């Protein structure tokens, strides 16, 4: 009998302090296997030559035998085996009725593409498996890499045309994932401007659920993340979950299909809507990465794996090296937008900076309004010179003052946009996305520069490079305040103009990459009218994101809850702003606002010029406390103990740091009813044998509760808040430190 260890082919062991990965290929059975964390993934070459998925789930024993791959039998003459076999990357041809991973048209009109295994190579953390069309010289290299710690797979594809004629790609996925027939629940994130990050959950019904953006960028309306839970009753901390996230900031699509035999297939990559990419002989197209993971511990377990993966492998690393490299906890920022909107000037900003410094803020960020003729949102975008009326001596006096106050300086830019009322547009009306002779639809009075054009790319890189070279700027808030319309690119032949969807995003990434190389200490925030451009593609360059323009602290609890299913609190910027809130007219205490924002990476965005001594003292005290526990909150393991969703009366989160020496708990009351107090809170993730000292950050424990107890006590007996903890929009927070 064969076992995994006896495989004749190379087995690569990748050991690390975080975990162990093992990848191997068995020549006899033609099975590829990847093991990492608590996950095993396997696929094989079936007798027809297709690459077929065999297993994705909890880690199997090294001795377990997987495969060989056997194609699904023909169910009926209407459902060919080619369609029902869970192919790793199916070409559209041979009667494929499910989503293809790749669909092409050859120069002679042939549209049949059948991809078979050709050869492979073993890499340090996975495989490159090369497929080839059964007749033509179209090659697809599938890249697989598994993370030894989390078992998260990174998959992508490179499509290459070695024909003598061009090939047009009409649809290209990064990867397809399969699950066996069963009942599942689908989770995904939906929303709108000021209402991003709604966790949407539904039974996975027969048919296809399409999650997508056709907007040219990631979008507020849906986010390129999914989770599929086994069974119909999703649980936060138990049950099997398969999840994935697509690293692309352009138009994207993820389809989740339940076929006629109840099997599941998830396919994701470039959005095929209005897509066309001409590969000339010898050219290649690389897809984005599609990451996929598995947890046996519910959505909570899934998001903890994804957070750790983002921290270790996606986000720019700023401190440490090797295994210990990690993103730097975010500075506490002050941002002037809600205080002044476009009315920025030297004196006003200096006055705000003085008060921000007094609060213990680390970074002062001037938002929109400082450049060109930017009096409001009708003019100025594109003209990136300092407005001489507002800043007669340039930015230097303000930046110097901010530095003298002990903070670093950040600035708002919106590089890809132009107002028709700008010098740039008057000089280069052809630089925007447009179809010649057609109207140019404005949104927020602005048009989108066609970043795919080399001249536009050079202009955008040039002004940003100059800005960063001439000024001591530590941080750029990179905004993007509309989606595409009329996405024409008339510099190219008509058949190639749709390549704008790929070229635009590649140039965006290229600019960020080059800026970071030239200005390695500058940090970036990805903002798009709030959370409209958050994905694992932009997060390779952006240190943080603007979660939402909605800064209402109560709305934010649900948004932050949704956000953390896919993204780590490290990048989740959360400002404390004024009350009553501009959006909901809701009044909340400063403490409530502070604690809501402290769930993520804290910032202040209120008009602090008007804050009284008491408000200043409260904020100062809580910022100082935040600094002490920030790393745990931002980079620890997050447990969503009570969800704020669906109008919940209460909500609670808890974060535990890597060595379980510290934990931070936030509890919120929406509105107590019938005198009920906050429920008993059973904590999670602590060391049961360790003793933890509980210190209130805000609020109090029930009279008589111990303040020192074992991890087992806090997890099994639970934490009881004070009987007085009642009312509307109340908040408390506690820290636990291991003795
Ligand atoms: C967007 C951002 C805001 C602010 C404004 C400025 O809406 O999300 O935070 O920067 O633009 O115009």
mmCIF file with all atom_site columns, N, CA and C in Angstrom, residues 98-122:
data_model
loop_
_atom_site.group_PDB
_atom_site.id
_atom_site.type_symbol
_atom_site.label_atom_id
_atom_site.label_alt_id
_atom_site.label_comp_id
_atom_site.label_asym_id
_atom_site.label_entity_id
_atom_site.label_seq_id
_atom_site.pdbx_PDB_ins_code
_atom_site.Cartn_x
_atom_site.Cartn_y
_atom_site.Cartn_z
_atom_site.occupancy
_atom_site.B_iso_or_equiv
_atom_site.pdbx_formal_charge
_atom_site.auth_seq_id
_atom_site.auth_comp_id
_atom_site.auth_asym_id
_atom_site.auth_atom_id
_atom_site.pdbx_PDB_model_num
ATOM 1  N N  . UNK A 1 98  ? -20.565 25.115 -16.550 1.00 0.00 ? 98  UNK A N  1
ATOM 2  C CA . UNK A 1 98  ? -20.312 25.904 -15.342 1.00 0.00 ? 98  UNK A CA 1
ATOM 3  C C  . UNK A 1 98  ? -19.383 27.056 -15.714 1.00 0.00 ? 98  UNK A C  1
ATOM 4  N N  . UNK A 1 99  ? -19.100 27.936 -14.732 1.00 0.00 ? 99  UNK A N  1
ATOM 5  C CA . UNK A 1 99  ? -18.201 29.065 -14.994 1.00 0.00 ? 99  UNK A CA 1
ATOM 6  C C  . UNK A 1 99  ? -16.851 28.553 -15.483 1.00 0.00 ? 99  UNK A C  1
ATOM 7  N N  . UNK A 1 100 ? -16.384 29.014 -16.612 1.00 0.00 ? 100 UNK A N  1
ATOM 8  C CA . UNK A 1 100 ? -15.019 28.660 -16.996 1.00 0.00 ? 100 UNK A CA 1
ATOM 9  C C  . UNK A 1 100 ? -14.008 29.515 -16.231 1.00 0.00 ? 100 UNK A C  1
ATOM 10 N N  . UNK A 1 101 ? -12.814 28.977 -16.046 1.00 0.00 ? 101 UNK A N  1
ATOM 11 C CA . UNK A 1 101 ? -11.745 29.824 -15.503 1.00 0.00 ? 101 UNK A CA 1
ATOM 12 C C  . UNK A 1 101 ? -11.165 30.677 -16.618 1.00 0.00 ? 101 UNK A C  1
ATOM 13 N N  . UNK A 1 102 ? -11.174 30.126 -17.836 1.00 0.00 ? 102 UNK A N  1
ATOM 14 C CA . UNK A 1 102 ? -10.566 30.850 -18.952 1.00 0.00 ? 102 UNK A CA 1
ATOM 15 C C  . UNK A 1 102 ? -11.407 30.663 -20.208 1.00 0.00 ? 102 UNK A C  1
ATOM 16 N N  . UNK A 1 103 ? -11.677 31.794 -20.877 1.00 0.00 ? 103 UNK A N  1
ATOM 17 C CA . UNK A 1 103 ? -12.426 31.740 -22.142 1.00 0.00 ? 103 UNK A CA 1
ATOM 18 C C  . UNK A 1 103 ? -11.698 32.634 -23.129 1.00 0.00 ? 103 UNK A C  1
ATOM 19 N N  . UNK A 1 104 ? -11.391 32.058 -24.304 1.00 0.00 ? 104 UNK A N  1
ATOM 20 C CA . UNK A 1 104 ? -10.624 32.824 -25.295 1.00 0.00 ? 104 UNK A CA 1
ATOM 21 C C  . UNK A 1 104 ? -11.255 32.700 -26.676 1.00 0.00 ? 104 UNK A C  1
ATOM 22 N N  . UNK A 1 105 ? -10.873 33.632 -27.551 1.00 0.00 ? 105 UNK A N  1
ATOM 23 C CA . UNK A 1 105 ? -11.181 33.516 -28.977 1.00 0.00 ? 105 UNK A CA 1
ATOM 24 C C  . UNK A 1 105 ? -9.856  33.588 -29.741 1.00 0.00 ? 105 UNK A C  1
ATOM 25 N N  . UNK A 1 106 ? -9.644  32.574 -30.567 1.00 0.00 ? 106 UNK A N  1
ATOM 26 C CA . UNK A 1 106 ? -8.431  32.567 -31.387 1.00 0.00 ? 106 UNK A CA 1
ATOM 27 C C  . UNK A 1 106 ? -8.654  33.430 -32.628 1.00 0.00 ? 106 UNK A C  1
ATOM 28 N N  . UNK A 1 107 ? -7.545  33.771 -33.287 1.00 0.00 ? 107 UNK A N  1
ATOM 29 C CA . UNK A 1 107 ? -7.609  34.688 -34.435 1.00 0.00 ? 107 UNK A CA 1
ATOM 30 C C  . UNK A 1 107 ? -8.482  34.130 -35.562 1.00 0.00 ? 107 UNK A C  1
ATOM 31 N N  . UNK A 1 108 ? -8.577  32.798 -35.669 1.00 0.00 ? 108 UNK A N  1
ATOM 32 C CA . UNK A 1 108 ? -9.376  32.206 -36.756 1.00 0.00 ? 108 UNK A CA 1
ATOM 33 C C  . UNK A 1 108 ? -10.832 31.992 -36.361 1.00 0.00 ? 108 UNK A C  1
ATOM 34 N N  . UNK A 1 109 ? -11.229 32.480 -35.196 1.00 0.00 ? 109 UNK A N  1
ATOM 35 C CA . UNK A 1 109 ? -12.625 32.340 -34.783 1.00 0.00 ? 109 UNK A CA 1
ATOM 36 C C  . UNK A 1 109 ? -12.876 31.133 -33.900 1.00 0.00 ? 109 UNK A C  1
ATOM 37 N N  . UNK A 1 110 ? -11.927 30.224 -33.806 1.00 0.00 ? 110 UNK A N  1
ATOM 38 C CA . UNK A 1 110 ? -12.098 29.068 -32.906 1.00 0.00 ? 110 UNK A CA 1
ATOM 39 C C  . UNK A 1 110 ? -12.206 29.563 -31.463 1.00 0.00 ? 110 UNK A C  1
ATOM 40 N N  . UNK A 1 111 ? -13.187 29.022 -30.739 1.00 0.00 ? 111 UNK A N  1
ATOM 41 C CA . UNK A 1 111 ? -13.354 29.437 -29.347 1.00 0.00 ? 111 UNK A CA 1
ATOM 42 C C  . UNK A 1 111 ? -13.308 28.239 -28.390 1.00 0.00 ? 111 UNK A C  1
ATOM 43 N N  . UNK A 1 112 ? -12.810 27.128 -28.862 1.00 0.00 ? 112 UNK A N  1
ATOM 44 C CA . UNK A 1 112 ? -12.757 25.918 -28.034 1.00 0.00 ? 112 UNK A CA 1
ATOM 45 C C  . UNK A 1 112 ? -11.394 25.854 -27.337 1.00 0.00 ? 112 UNK A C  1
ATOM 46 N N  . UNK A 1 113 ? -11.426 25.731 -26.008 1.00 0.00 ? 113 UNK A N  1
ATOM 47 C CA . UNK A 1 113 ? -10.178 25.687 -25.238 1.00 0.00 ? 113 UNK A CA 1
ATOM 48 C C  . UNK A 1 113 ? -10.293 24.559 -24.217 1.00 0.00 ? 113 UNK A C  1
ATOM 49 N N  . UNK A 1 114 ? -9.452  23.573 -24.318 1.00 0.00 ? 114 UNK A N  1
ATOM 50 C CA . UNK A 1 114 ? -9.477  22.439 -23.381 1.00 0.00 ? 114 UNK A CA 1
ATOM 51 C C  . UNK A 1 114 ? -8.071  22.308 -22.809 1.00 0.00 ? 114 UNK A C  1
ATOM 52 N N  . UNK A 1 115 ? -7.951  22.567 -21.527 1.00 0.00 ? 115 UNK A N  1
ATOM 53 C CA . UNK A 1 115 ? -6.623  22.632 -20.900 1.00 0.00 ? 115 UNK A CA 1
ATOM 54 C C  . UNK A 1 115 ? -6.274  21.313 -20.230 1.00 0.00 ? 115 UNK A C  1
ATOM 55 N N  . UNK A 1 116 ? -5.145  20.756 -20.624 1.00 0.00 ? 116 UNK A N  1
ATOM 56 C CA . UNK A 1 116 ? -4.663  19.517 -20.006 1.00 0.00 ? 116 UNK A CA 1
ATOM 57 C C  . UNK A 1 116 ? -3.299  19.745 -19.366 1.00 0.00 ? 116 UNK A C  1
ATOM 58 N N  . UNK A 1 117 ? -3.027  18.902 -18.392 1.00 0.00 ? 117 UNK A N  1
ATOM 59 C CA . UNK A 1 117 ? -1.730  18.953 -17.701 1.00 0.00 ? 117 UNK A CA 1
ATOM 60 C C  . UNK A 1 117 ? -0.584  18.783 -18.709 1.00 0.00 ? 117 UNK A C  1
ATOM 61 N N  . UNK A 1 118 ? 0.433   19.617 -18.576 1.00 0.00 ? 118 UNK A N  1
ATOM 62 C CA . UNK A 1 118 ? 1.607   19.489 -19.442 1.00 0.00 ? 118 UNK A CA 1
ATOM 63 C C  . UNK A 1 118 ? 2.837   19.084 -18.615 1.00 0.00 ? 118 UNK A C  1
ATOM 64 N N  . UNK A 1 119 ? 3.201   19.921 -17.661 1.00 0.00 ? 119 UNK A N  1
ATOM 65 C CA . UNK A 1 119 ? 4.312   19.591 -16.768 1.00 0.00 ? 119 UNK A CA 1
ATOM 66 C C  . UNK A 1 119 ? 4.218   20.474 -15.528 1.00 0.00 ? 119 UNK A C  1
ATOM 67 N N  . UNK A 1 120 ? 5.118   20.291 -14.587 1.00 0.00 ? 120 UNK A N  1
ATOM 68 C CA . UNK A 1 120 ? 5.067   21.140 -13.382 1.00 0.00 ? 120 UNK A CA 1
ATOM 69 C C  . UNK A 1 120 ? 6.463   21.283 -12.801 1.00 0.00 ? 120 UNK A C  1
ATOM 70 N N  . UNK A 1 121 ? 6.570   22.245 -11.894 1.00 0.00 ? 121 UNK A N  1
ATOM 71 C CA . UNK A 1 121 ? 7.796   22.342 -11.092 1.00 0.00 ? 121 UNK A CA 1
ATOM 72 C C  . UNK A 1 121 ? 7.400   22.552 -9.647  1.00 0.00 ? 121 UNK A C  1
ATOM 73 N N  . UNK A 1 122 ? 8.252   22.046 -8.765  1.00 0.00 ? 122 UNK A N  1
ATOM 74 C CA . UNK A 1 122 ? 8.003   22.211 -7.330  1.00 0.00 ? 122 UNK A CA 1
ATOM 75 C C  . UNK A 1 122 ? 8.756   23.454 -6.883  1.00 0.00 ? 122 UNK A C  1
#
